Each structure stands twice: as C-alpha cells, then as structure tokens.
Coordinates of C-alpha atoms in Angstrom, one line a residue:
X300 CA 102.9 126.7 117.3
X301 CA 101.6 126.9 113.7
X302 CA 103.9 127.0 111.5
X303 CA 104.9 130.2 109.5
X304 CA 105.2 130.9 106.0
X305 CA 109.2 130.0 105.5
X306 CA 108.1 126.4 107.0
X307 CA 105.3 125.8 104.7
X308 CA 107.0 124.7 101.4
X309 CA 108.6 122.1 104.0
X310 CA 105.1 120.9 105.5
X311 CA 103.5 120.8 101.8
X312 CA 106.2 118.5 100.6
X313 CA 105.9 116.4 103.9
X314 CA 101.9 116.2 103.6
X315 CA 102.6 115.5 99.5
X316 CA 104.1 112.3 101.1
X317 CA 100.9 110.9 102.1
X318 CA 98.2 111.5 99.6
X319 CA 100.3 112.1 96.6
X320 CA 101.6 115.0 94.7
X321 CA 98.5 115.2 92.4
X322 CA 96.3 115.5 95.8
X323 CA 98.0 118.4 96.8
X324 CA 96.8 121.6 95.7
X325 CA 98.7 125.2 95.4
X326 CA 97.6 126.6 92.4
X327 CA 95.5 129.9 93.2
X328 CA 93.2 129.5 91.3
X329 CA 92.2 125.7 91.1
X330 CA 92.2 126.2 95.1
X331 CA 89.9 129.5 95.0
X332 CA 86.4 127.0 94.4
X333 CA 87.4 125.5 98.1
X334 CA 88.2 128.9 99.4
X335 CA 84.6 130.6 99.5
X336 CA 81.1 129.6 100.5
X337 CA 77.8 129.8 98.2
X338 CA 76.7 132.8 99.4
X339 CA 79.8 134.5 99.3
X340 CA 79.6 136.0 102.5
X341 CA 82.6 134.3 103.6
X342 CA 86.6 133.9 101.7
X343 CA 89.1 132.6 103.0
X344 CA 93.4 131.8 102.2
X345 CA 95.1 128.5 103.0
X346 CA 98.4 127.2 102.5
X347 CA 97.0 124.5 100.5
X348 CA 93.6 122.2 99.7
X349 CA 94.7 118.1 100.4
X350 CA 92.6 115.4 98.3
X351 CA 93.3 112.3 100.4
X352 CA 91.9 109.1 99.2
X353 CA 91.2 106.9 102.0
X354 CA 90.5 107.3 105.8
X355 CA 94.0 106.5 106.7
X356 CA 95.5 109.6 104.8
X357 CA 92.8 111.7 106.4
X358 CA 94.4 110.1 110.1
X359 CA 97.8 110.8 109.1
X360 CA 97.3 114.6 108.0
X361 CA 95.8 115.3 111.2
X362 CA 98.8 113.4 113.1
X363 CA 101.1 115.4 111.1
X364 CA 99.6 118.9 111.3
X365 CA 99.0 118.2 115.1
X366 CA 102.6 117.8 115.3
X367 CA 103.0 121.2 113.3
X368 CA 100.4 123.2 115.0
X369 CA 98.8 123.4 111.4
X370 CA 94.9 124.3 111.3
X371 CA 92.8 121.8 108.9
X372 CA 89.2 122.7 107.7
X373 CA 87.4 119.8 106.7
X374 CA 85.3 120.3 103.7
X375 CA 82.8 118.3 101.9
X376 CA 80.3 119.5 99.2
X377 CA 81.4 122.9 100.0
X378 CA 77.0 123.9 100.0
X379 CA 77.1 124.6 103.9
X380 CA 75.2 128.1 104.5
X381 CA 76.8 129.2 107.8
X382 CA 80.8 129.2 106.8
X383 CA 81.6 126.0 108.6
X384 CA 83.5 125.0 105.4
X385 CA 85.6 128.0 104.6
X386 CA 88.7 128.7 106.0
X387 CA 90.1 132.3 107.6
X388 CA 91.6 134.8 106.3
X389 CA 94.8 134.0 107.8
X390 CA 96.1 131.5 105.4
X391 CA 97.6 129.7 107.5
X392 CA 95.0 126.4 107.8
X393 CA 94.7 123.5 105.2
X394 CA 91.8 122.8 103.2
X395 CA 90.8 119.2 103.9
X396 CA 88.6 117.7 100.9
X397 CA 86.8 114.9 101.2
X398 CA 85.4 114.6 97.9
X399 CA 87.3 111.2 97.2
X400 CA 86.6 109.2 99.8
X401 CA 83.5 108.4 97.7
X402 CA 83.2 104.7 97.6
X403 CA 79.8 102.6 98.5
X404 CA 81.5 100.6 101.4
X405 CA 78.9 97.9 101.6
X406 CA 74.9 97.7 101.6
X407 CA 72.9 95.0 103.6
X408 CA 69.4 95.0 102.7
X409 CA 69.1 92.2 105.8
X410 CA 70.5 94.6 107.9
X411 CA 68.6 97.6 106.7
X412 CA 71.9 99.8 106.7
X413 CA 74.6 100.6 104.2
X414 CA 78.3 102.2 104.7
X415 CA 79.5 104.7 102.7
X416 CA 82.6 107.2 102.9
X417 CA 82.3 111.0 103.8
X418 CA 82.7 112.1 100.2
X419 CA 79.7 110.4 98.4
X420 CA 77.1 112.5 97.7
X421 CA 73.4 112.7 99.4
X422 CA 72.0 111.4 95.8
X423 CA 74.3 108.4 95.2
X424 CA 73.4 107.6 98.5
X425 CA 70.3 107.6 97.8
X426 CA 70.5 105.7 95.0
X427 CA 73.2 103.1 96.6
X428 CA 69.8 102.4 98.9
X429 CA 67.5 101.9 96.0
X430 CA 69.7 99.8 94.3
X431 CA 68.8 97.8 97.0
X432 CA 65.1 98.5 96.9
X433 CA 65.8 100.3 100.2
X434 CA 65.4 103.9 100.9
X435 CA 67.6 106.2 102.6
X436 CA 65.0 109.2 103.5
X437 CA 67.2 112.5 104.0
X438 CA 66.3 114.7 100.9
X439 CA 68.2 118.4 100.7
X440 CA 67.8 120.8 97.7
X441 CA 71.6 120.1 97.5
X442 CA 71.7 116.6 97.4
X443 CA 73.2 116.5 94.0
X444 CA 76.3 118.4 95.6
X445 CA 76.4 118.0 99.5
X446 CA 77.9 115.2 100.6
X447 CA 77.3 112.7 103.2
X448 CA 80.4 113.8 105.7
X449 CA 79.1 117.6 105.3
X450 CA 75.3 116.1 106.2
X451 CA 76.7 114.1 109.0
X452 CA 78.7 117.7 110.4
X453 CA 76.0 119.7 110.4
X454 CA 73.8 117.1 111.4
X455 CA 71.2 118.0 108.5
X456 CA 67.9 117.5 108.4
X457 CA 65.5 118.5 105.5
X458 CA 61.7 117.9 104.4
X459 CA 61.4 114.4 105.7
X460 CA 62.6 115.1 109.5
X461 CA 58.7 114.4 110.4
X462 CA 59.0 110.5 109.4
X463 CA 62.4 109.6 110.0
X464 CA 64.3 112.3 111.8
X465 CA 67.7 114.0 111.4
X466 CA 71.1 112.9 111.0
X467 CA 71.4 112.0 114.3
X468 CA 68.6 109.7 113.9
X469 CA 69.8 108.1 110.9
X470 CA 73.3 106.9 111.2
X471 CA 74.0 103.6 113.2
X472 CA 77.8 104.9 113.5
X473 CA 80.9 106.5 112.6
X474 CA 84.5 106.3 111.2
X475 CA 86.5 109.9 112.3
X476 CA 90.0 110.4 112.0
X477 CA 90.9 112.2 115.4
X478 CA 93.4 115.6 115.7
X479 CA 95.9 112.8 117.0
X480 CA 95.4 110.5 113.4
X481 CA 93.8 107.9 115.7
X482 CA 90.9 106.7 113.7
X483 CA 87.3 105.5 116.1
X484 CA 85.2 103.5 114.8
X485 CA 81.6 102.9 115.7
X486 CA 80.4 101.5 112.4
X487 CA 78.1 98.8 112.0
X488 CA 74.8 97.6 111.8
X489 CA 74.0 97.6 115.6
X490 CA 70.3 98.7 117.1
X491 CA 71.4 98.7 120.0
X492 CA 74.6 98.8 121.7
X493 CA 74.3 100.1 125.6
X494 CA 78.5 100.0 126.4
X495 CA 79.2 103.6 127.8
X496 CA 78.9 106.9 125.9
X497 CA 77.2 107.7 122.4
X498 CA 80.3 108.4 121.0
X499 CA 78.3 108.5 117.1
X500 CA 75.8 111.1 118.3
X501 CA 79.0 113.3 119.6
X502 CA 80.3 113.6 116.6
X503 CA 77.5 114.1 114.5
X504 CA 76.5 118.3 114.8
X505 CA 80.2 119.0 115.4
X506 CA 80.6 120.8 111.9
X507 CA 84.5 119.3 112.0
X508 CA 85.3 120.4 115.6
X509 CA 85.9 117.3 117.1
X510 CA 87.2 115.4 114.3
X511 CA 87.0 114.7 110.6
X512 CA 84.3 111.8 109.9
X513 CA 85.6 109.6 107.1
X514 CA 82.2 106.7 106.8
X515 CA 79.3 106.4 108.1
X516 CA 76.7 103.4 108.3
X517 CA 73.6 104.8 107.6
X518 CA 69.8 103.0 108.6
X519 CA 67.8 101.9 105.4
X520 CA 64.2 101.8 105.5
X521 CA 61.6 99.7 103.2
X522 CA 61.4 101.4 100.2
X523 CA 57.9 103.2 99.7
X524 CA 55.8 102.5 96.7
X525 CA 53.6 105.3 96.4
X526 CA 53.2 108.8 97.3
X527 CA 50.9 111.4 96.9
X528 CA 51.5 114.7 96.9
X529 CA 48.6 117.5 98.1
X530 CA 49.1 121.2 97.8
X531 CA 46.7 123.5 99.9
X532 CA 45.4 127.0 100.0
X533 CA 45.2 128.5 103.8
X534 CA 44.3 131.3 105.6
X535 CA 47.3 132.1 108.1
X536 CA 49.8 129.3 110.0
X537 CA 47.2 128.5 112.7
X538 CA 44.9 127.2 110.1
X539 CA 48.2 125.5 108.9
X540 CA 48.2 124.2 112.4
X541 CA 44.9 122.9 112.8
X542 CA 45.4 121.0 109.5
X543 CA 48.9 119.6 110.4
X544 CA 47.5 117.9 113.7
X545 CA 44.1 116.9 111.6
X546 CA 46.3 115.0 108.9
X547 CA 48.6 113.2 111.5
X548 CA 46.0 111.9 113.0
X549 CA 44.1 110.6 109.7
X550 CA 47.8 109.4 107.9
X551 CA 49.7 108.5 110.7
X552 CA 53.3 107.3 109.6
X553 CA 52.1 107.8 106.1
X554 CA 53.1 111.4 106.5
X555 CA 56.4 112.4 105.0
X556 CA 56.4 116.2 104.7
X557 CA 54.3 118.8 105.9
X558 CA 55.6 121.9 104.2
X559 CA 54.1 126.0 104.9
X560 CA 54.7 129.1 102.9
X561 CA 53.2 132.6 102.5
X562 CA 51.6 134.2 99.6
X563 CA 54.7 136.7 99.1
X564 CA 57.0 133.6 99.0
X565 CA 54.6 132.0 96.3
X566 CA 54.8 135.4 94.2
X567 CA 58.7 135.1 94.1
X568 CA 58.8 131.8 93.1
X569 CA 56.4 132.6 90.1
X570 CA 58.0 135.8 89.2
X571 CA 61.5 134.3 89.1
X572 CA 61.6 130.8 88.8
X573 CA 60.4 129.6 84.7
X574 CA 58.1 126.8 84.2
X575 CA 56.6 127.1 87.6
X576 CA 52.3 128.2 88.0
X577 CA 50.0 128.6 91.0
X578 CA 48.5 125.2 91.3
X579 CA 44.9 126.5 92.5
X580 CA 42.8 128.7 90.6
X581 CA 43.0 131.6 93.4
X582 CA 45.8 132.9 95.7
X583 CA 45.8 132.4 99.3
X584 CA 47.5 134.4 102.0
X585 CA 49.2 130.8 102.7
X586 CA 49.7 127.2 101.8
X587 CA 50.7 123.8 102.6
X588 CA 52.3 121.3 100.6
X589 CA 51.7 117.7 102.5
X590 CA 53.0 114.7 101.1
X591 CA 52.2 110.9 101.7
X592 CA 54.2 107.5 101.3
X593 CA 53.2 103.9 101.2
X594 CA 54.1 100.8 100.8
X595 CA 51.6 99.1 98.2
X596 CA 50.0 100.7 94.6
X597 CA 47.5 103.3 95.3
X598 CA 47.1 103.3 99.3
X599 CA 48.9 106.7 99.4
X600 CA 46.9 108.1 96.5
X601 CA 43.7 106.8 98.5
X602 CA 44.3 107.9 101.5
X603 CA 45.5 111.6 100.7
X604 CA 41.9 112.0 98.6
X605 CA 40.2 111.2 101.8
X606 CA 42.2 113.3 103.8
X607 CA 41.9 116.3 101.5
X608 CA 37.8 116.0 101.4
X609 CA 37.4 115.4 105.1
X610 CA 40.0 118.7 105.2
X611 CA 37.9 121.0 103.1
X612 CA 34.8 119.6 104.4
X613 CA 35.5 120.7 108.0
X614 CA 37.1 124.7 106.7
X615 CA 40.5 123.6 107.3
X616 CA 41.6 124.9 104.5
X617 CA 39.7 126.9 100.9
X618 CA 41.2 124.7 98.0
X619 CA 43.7 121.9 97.3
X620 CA 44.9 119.8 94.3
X621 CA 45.7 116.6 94.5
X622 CA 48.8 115.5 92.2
X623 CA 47.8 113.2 90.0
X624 CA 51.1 112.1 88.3
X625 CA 54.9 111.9 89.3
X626 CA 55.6 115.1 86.8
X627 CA 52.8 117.3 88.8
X628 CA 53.8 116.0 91.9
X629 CA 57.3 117.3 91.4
X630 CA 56.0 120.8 89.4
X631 CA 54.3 121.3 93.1
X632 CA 57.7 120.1 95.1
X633 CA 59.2 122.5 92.9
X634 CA 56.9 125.6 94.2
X635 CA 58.7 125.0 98.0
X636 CA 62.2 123.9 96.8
X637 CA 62.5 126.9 94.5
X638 CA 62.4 129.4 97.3
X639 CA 65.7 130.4 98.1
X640 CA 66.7 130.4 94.6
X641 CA 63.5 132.7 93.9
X642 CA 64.7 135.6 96.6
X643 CA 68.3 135.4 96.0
X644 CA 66.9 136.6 92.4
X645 CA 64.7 139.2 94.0
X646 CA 67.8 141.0 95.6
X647 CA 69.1 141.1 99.1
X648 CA 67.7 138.5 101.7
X649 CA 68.4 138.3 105.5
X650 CA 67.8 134.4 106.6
X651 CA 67.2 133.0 110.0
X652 CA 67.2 128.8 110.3
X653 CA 65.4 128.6 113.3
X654 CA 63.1 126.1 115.5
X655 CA 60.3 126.7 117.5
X656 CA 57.5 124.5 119.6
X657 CA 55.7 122.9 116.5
X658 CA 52.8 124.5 118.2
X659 CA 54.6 128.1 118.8
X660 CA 54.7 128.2 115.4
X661 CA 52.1 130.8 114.1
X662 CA 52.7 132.8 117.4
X663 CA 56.1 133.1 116.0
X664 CA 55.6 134.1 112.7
X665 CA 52.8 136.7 113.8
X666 CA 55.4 138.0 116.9
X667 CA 57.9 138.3 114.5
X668 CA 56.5 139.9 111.6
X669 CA 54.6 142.8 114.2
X670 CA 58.3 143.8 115.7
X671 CA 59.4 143.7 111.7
X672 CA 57.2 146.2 110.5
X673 CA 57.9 148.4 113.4
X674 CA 61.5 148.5 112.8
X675 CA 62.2 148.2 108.9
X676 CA 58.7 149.0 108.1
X677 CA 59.1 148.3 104.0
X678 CA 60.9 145.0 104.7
X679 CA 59.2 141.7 103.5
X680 CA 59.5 138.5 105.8
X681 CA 59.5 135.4 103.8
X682 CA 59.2 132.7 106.3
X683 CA 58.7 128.9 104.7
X684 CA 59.6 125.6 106.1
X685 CA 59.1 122.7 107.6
X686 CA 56.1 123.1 109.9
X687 CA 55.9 119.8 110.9
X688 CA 59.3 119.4 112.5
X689 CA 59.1 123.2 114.0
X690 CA 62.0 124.4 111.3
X691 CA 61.0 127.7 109.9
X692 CA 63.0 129.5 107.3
X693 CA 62.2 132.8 108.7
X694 CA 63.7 134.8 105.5
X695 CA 63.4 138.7 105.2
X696 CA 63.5 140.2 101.5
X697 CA 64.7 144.2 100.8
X698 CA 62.6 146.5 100.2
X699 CA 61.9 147.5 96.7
X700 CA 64.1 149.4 95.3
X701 CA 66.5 149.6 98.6
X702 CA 70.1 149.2 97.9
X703 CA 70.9 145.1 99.1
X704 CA 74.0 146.7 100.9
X705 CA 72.8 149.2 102.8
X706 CA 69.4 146.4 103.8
X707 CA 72.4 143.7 104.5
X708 CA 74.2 145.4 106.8
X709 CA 71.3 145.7 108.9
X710 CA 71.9 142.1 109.7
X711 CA 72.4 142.6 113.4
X712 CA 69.3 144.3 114.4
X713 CA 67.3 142.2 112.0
X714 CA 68.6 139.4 114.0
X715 CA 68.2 140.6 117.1
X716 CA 64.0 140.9 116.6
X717 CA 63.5 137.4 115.1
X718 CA 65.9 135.7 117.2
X719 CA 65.0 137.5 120.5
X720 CA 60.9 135.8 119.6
X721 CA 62.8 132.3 118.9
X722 CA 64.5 133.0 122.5
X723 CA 61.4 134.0 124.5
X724 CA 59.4 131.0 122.5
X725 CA 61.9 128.2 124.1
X726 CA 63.3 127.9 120.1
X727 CA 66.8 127.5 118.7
X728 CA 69.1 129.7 116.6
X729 CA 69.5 126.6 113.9
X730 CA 67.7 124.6 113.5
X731 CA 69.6 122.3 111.1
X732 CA 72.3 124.4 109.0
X733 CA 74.2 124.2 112.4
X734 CA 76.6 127.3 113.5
X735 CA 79.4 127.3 111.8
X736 CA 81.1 131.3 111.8
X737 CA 77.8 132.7 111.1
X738 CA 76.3 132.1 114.4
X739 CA 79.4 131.9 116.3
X740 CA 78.7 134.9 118.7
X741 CA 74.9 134.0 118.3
X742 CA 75.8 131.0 120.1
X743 CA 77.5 132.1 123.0
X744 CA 74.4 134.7 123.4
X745 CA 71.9 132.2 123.2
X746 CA 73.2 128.7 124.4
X747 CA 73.2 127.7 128.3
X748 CA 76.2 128.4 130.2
X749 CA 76.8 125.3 131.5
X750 CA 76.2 123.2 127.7
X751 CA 78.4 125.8 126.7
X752 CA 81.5 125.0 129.2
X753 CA 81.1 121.0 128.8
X754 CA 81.3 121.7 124.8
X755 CA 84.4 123.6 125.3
X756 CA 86.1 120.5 127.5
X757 CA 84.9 118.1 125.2
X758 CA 87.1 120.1 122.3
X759 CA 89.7 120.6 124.8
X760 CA 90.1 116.6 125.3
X761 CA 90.0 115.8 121.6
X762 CA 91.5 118.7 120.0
X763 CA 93.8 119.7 122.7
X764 CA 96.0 121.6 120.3
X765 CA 93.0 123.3 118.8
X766 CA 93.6 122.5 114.8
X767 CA 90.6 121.6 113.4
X768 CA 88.4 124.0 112.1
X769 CA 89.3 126.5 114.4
X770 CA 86.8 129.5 114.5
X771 CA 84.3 127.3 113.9
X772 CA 81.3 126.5 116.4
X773 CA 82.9 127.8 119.7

C-alpha cells in the first residue's frame, strides 16, 4: 500500500537517512523546477524530490519505498518531451534526481569506451570522449541540459542515428538500481558477450519502468577530423530521396546527417530566430542539410564538393552552398536546430515524433498533408527531420490568427490523421522521444497485442509492486 499523508513526515526522515538531509527536498518552491515538463503540458505534486549521490543511495531508496509502497519518478535533465519525467498529480510519488551522480567513471581510449554516471550531461560526455581524442557521436539540441540516464531511458537518438545508431546501439552496458535496491550490472567494455538475455538493451527505452539506470559504458569512436557541411535547395521529399540514396552511395560512412525541411519551416526559422539568413540566393519549396566526417584534413571538404557538382549536375537538386568555415557550417546547423524554438514562437504547435520506411517517406508527408487540409483546412504542417534514419518531425502550426487553445485541443483528431498514415505505412508512434504519458493510450492503440502482454510481464517480474514511474509507458 502507498503510504498516506500522516505517514510521510515518517518516510521523509527515514529516506533523509540515506542521502542526507541537504538531498532531501520539501520546499515548494525549490521542488516546483522538478515538478513540470518544458512544454508545460504536464505538472505534477510529490511528497518530495531526493538528490542521492552515488548508485547505492539510488538502490536503497528503491528498497525502502518498495517496502512502503511509495512511487519514485526517476528524473534526469528534466528536457524529455513526452511527460516521462513528471510526476502525477496525486502527490503521493517521489521525485528521484539524478543530477549528482555526475562523475566521469573511467575512459579507455584502448578500449574505445568510457563510463560515466546517469547524471552527466550529453555535452560533458562529449567532451570526456574528446579529452581523449575520441568521439562519442549522439548530438541533441539539449545536450547542454539532458543527461546521459534521461538519453539512455528514452533511448534517444538525434541527427547522427545514420552513422552510428541510437542509444541502443551505443552503450556496451548498464548499472540500474532495481525496485528491490538490487543493483545489475552489465558494464564494461565487452563486444561481445553471448551468455543469455540482453539484459542492457532491456533497459534502455524503458523511460524508468523497469529500473533506475545509475552508469553506463558508452562505445567511443575515432575522433573525426574534418567535416563539411552542404545545405541544398529541393523541389519536394522525393527529390530529397533520390539525393539521399545518390550521396550514400558516393560518401559512404562519410555520411553523418542527412537532414529535410520545408519552405514554411525555413520561413519560421527566419522570421523568429535573430542572426539566422537563407543560405541560397532563392527559396525552395524544400531543403536538405547533409553533413560529412573524416578522418584526415580536407577529405570531407573534397569529397562533399564532388558530391554537390555530380548532384546539381544530374537535377537532383536547384542550388547548394558548401560551408566553407566552422562559423558557416554551424550558421547552417543552426537553420535545422532552430526549429522548434522558431514555432513555439509562432504560437500553438501540434508535434508528432514519428518513423516511417526511409523510403515511405515523401508518401508520408504528401498522405498526410492531403487528409490535413481536408480536415483543418488553414492549418500549417511543419514536418522536418531526420530523413536519413526515417524520423520525421511531422509538426502542425495554428492557423493565423486562431486562438492556440481552441487549435490545441484539437490534438486528438490531429493525431488520429497523421498517425493513422504512420500506421497504414508500417511506421511508429515515436520514433525517439519514447512514450512516456503522452503516448500512453497511443500505445496500446497502436502496439501489437502480444509485444504489448510480454512488456507488461516483464514489469510485472521487476517491479512487482509497481513503484517506479507508474503511469508511465504501460
């Protein structure tokens, strides 16, 4: 049973005990950052929000609010989009922070891997691996914020998924504190290890479900020393197609980001976002913003010039630009990463993270802006992403001058046209911000029965008593 109000003052001294009286917070308003979500679509109550230090802390406040029947939320960088991170309304859960278990473990250049603690962030990561003159390729617009336990949750994926894959494919294993304080371990620098199930891939993509993941060892890769970055002028996504498979097959595992968006996202982005400018002297009803890595001076640079004239030669696209320093190259990396931030400005936005068939991609965006226009005829589809994984950011902007209230709450039926194309196209519902309460019901519209039943006895095992993050996922 959880336990009720009268018994908290009781539980918050008990769980004071092991992290500290200075861990434990109570105050309203130093817990109300921990309490809502970014987009504020989601606020929650909690008894308290716990700081613990080390992994062993984080084992024996689950042991103890097992024993209690006490719900936990695990929370990292707090920049999830889908609610995973925020508590009910109830008040009745504890917040579990993770933003001090933040040390750099070890980093093995021999080994090409590195362990580091849930609360470090995706940029000293990052930097931990260059330190090293490694790289460690997972690059958010959060990454100054998110942390690597959030990343590792919602297994998170970003503009490099092309080259090096998700979350999934970038951790060698796990430290999680299980809903019994056990703490499993799968750590270390292992390729391979063939001894029964993938106990690291179970954990990673259960947004806090299954238990709370206190390390990781993370895969390093050579550290590239050039990139070149290309930004093109299309016609529609098929030409963006056609040019996708012509530069893979020119640049190989050179690669690193193949990147789409539409003329109305460009406009936002220049309206709202200072310092930005169109890159090409007209506009274009699409582009594409490619970028190369190598690994000596100038290949990249090379390579991507060739690329671009062959591209233009054969009509695969009208105009491109070529950065030709690290400032213009991140002025056009700016134009994609700027797009959120640009419509949130313009007023009320509807978002769908969703995956198709990389190939299903401009039947997607056509399908789904033709059963758009029929229904909110004066809304504006925003779709971006990463085209070269199969992600699309399929975004949907008010009308002009609409009320953002009256265009949100047509959330359901919105969702109902571009998700039913995703469905019918063999896609997915998220495609890396995960499910969290957002997609909850989505989920158990959309996922297979069966997948869906061996989920739920897989929490059943683990979190028998149900505590951790409960209304989350299932």
């Amino acid at each position: 049973m959880t336990a009720n109000r009268s018994e908290a003052p009781f539980l918050i001294s008990r769980l004071a005990a092991i992290v500290g009286e200075t861990a434990v917070v109570t105050d309203p308003a130093a817990m109300s950052p921990y309490l809502a979500e970014p987009r504020d679509l989601y606020h929650g109550r909690a008894l308290c929000v716990l700081k613990p230090r080390t992994a062993r802390e984080v084992g024996d406040i689950l042991a103890l609010c097992n024993e209690a029947g006490t719900p936990v939320t695990p929370q990292g960088g707090n920049t999830g989009l889908v609610g995973g991170q925020t508590p009910d309304a109830s008040g009745a859960s504890v917040v579990l922070s993770l933003e001090r278990l933040n040390r750099i473990r070890a980093v093995d250049p021999i080994a090409d891997a590195m362990t580091v603690e849930a609360g470090v962030t995706l940029a000293q990561a990052q930097d931990a691996a260059q330190g090293a003159d490694r790289y460690f390729p997972l690059s958010l617009a959060s990454e100054g914020s998110c942390t690597i336990g959030g990343n590792l949750s919602t297994n998170a994926g970003g503009v490099h998924v092309i080259a090096y894959g998700s979350m999934r494919d970038l951790a060698l294993g796990v430290e999680v504190a299980l809903a019994d304080g056990r703490l499993l371990s799968t750590l270390g620098a292992l390729r391979k290890d063939n001894t029964g199930y993938d106990l690291t891939r179970l954990f990673i993509g259960s947004e806090g479900t299954l238990g709370v993941v206190t390390a990781a060892t993370l895969k390093l890769f050579p550290r590239p020393r050039a990139r070149a970055v290309a930004f093109l002028g299309l016609h529609d996504p098929a030409q963006a197609l056609q040019l996708l498979n012509f530069v893979k097959g020119r640049a190989g595992p050179m690669l690193h980001a193949f990147e789409i968006m539409s003329r109305p996202g460009m406009a936002l982005v220049l309206r709202h976002i200072p310092g930005t400018r169109d890159p090409l002297a007209q506009p274009h009803d699409w582009y594409a913003l490619v970028e190369l890595a190598a690994f000596s001076e100038g290949e990249a640079e090379r390579v991507a010039a060739q690329i671009l004239a062959a591209a233009l030669d054969a009509g695969l696209a009208q105009d491109a630009t070529l950065a030709q320093s690290l400032d213009q190259a991140g002025a056009l990396w700016k134009l994609r990463e700027s797009m959120s931030e640009a419509q949130k400005r313009e007023g009320g936005s509807i978002k769908h993270d969703v995956a198709v068939p990389v190939n299903e991609i401009p039947h997607f965006i056509e399908e789904a802006g033709r059963r758009l226009r029929e229904a909110f005829p004066e809304a504006r589809p925003v779709p971006f992403g990463h085209m070269g994984d199969g992600n699309i950011h399929y975004n949907i902007s008010q009308p002009v001058g609409a009320d953002k209230a009256e265009f949100i709450a047509q959330w359901t039926e919105v969702n109902a046209i571009v998700h039913g194309v995703v469905r019918e196209l063999g896609g997915s519902i998220s495609a890396e911000h995960g499910i969290g309460r957002l997609k909850r019901d989505l989920l158990r519209e959309t996922k297979d029965p069966a997948a869906l039943d061996a989920m739920r006895a897989i929490k059943s095992a683990l979190d028998p008593n149900r505590i951790l993050n409960p209304g989350v996922l299932l």
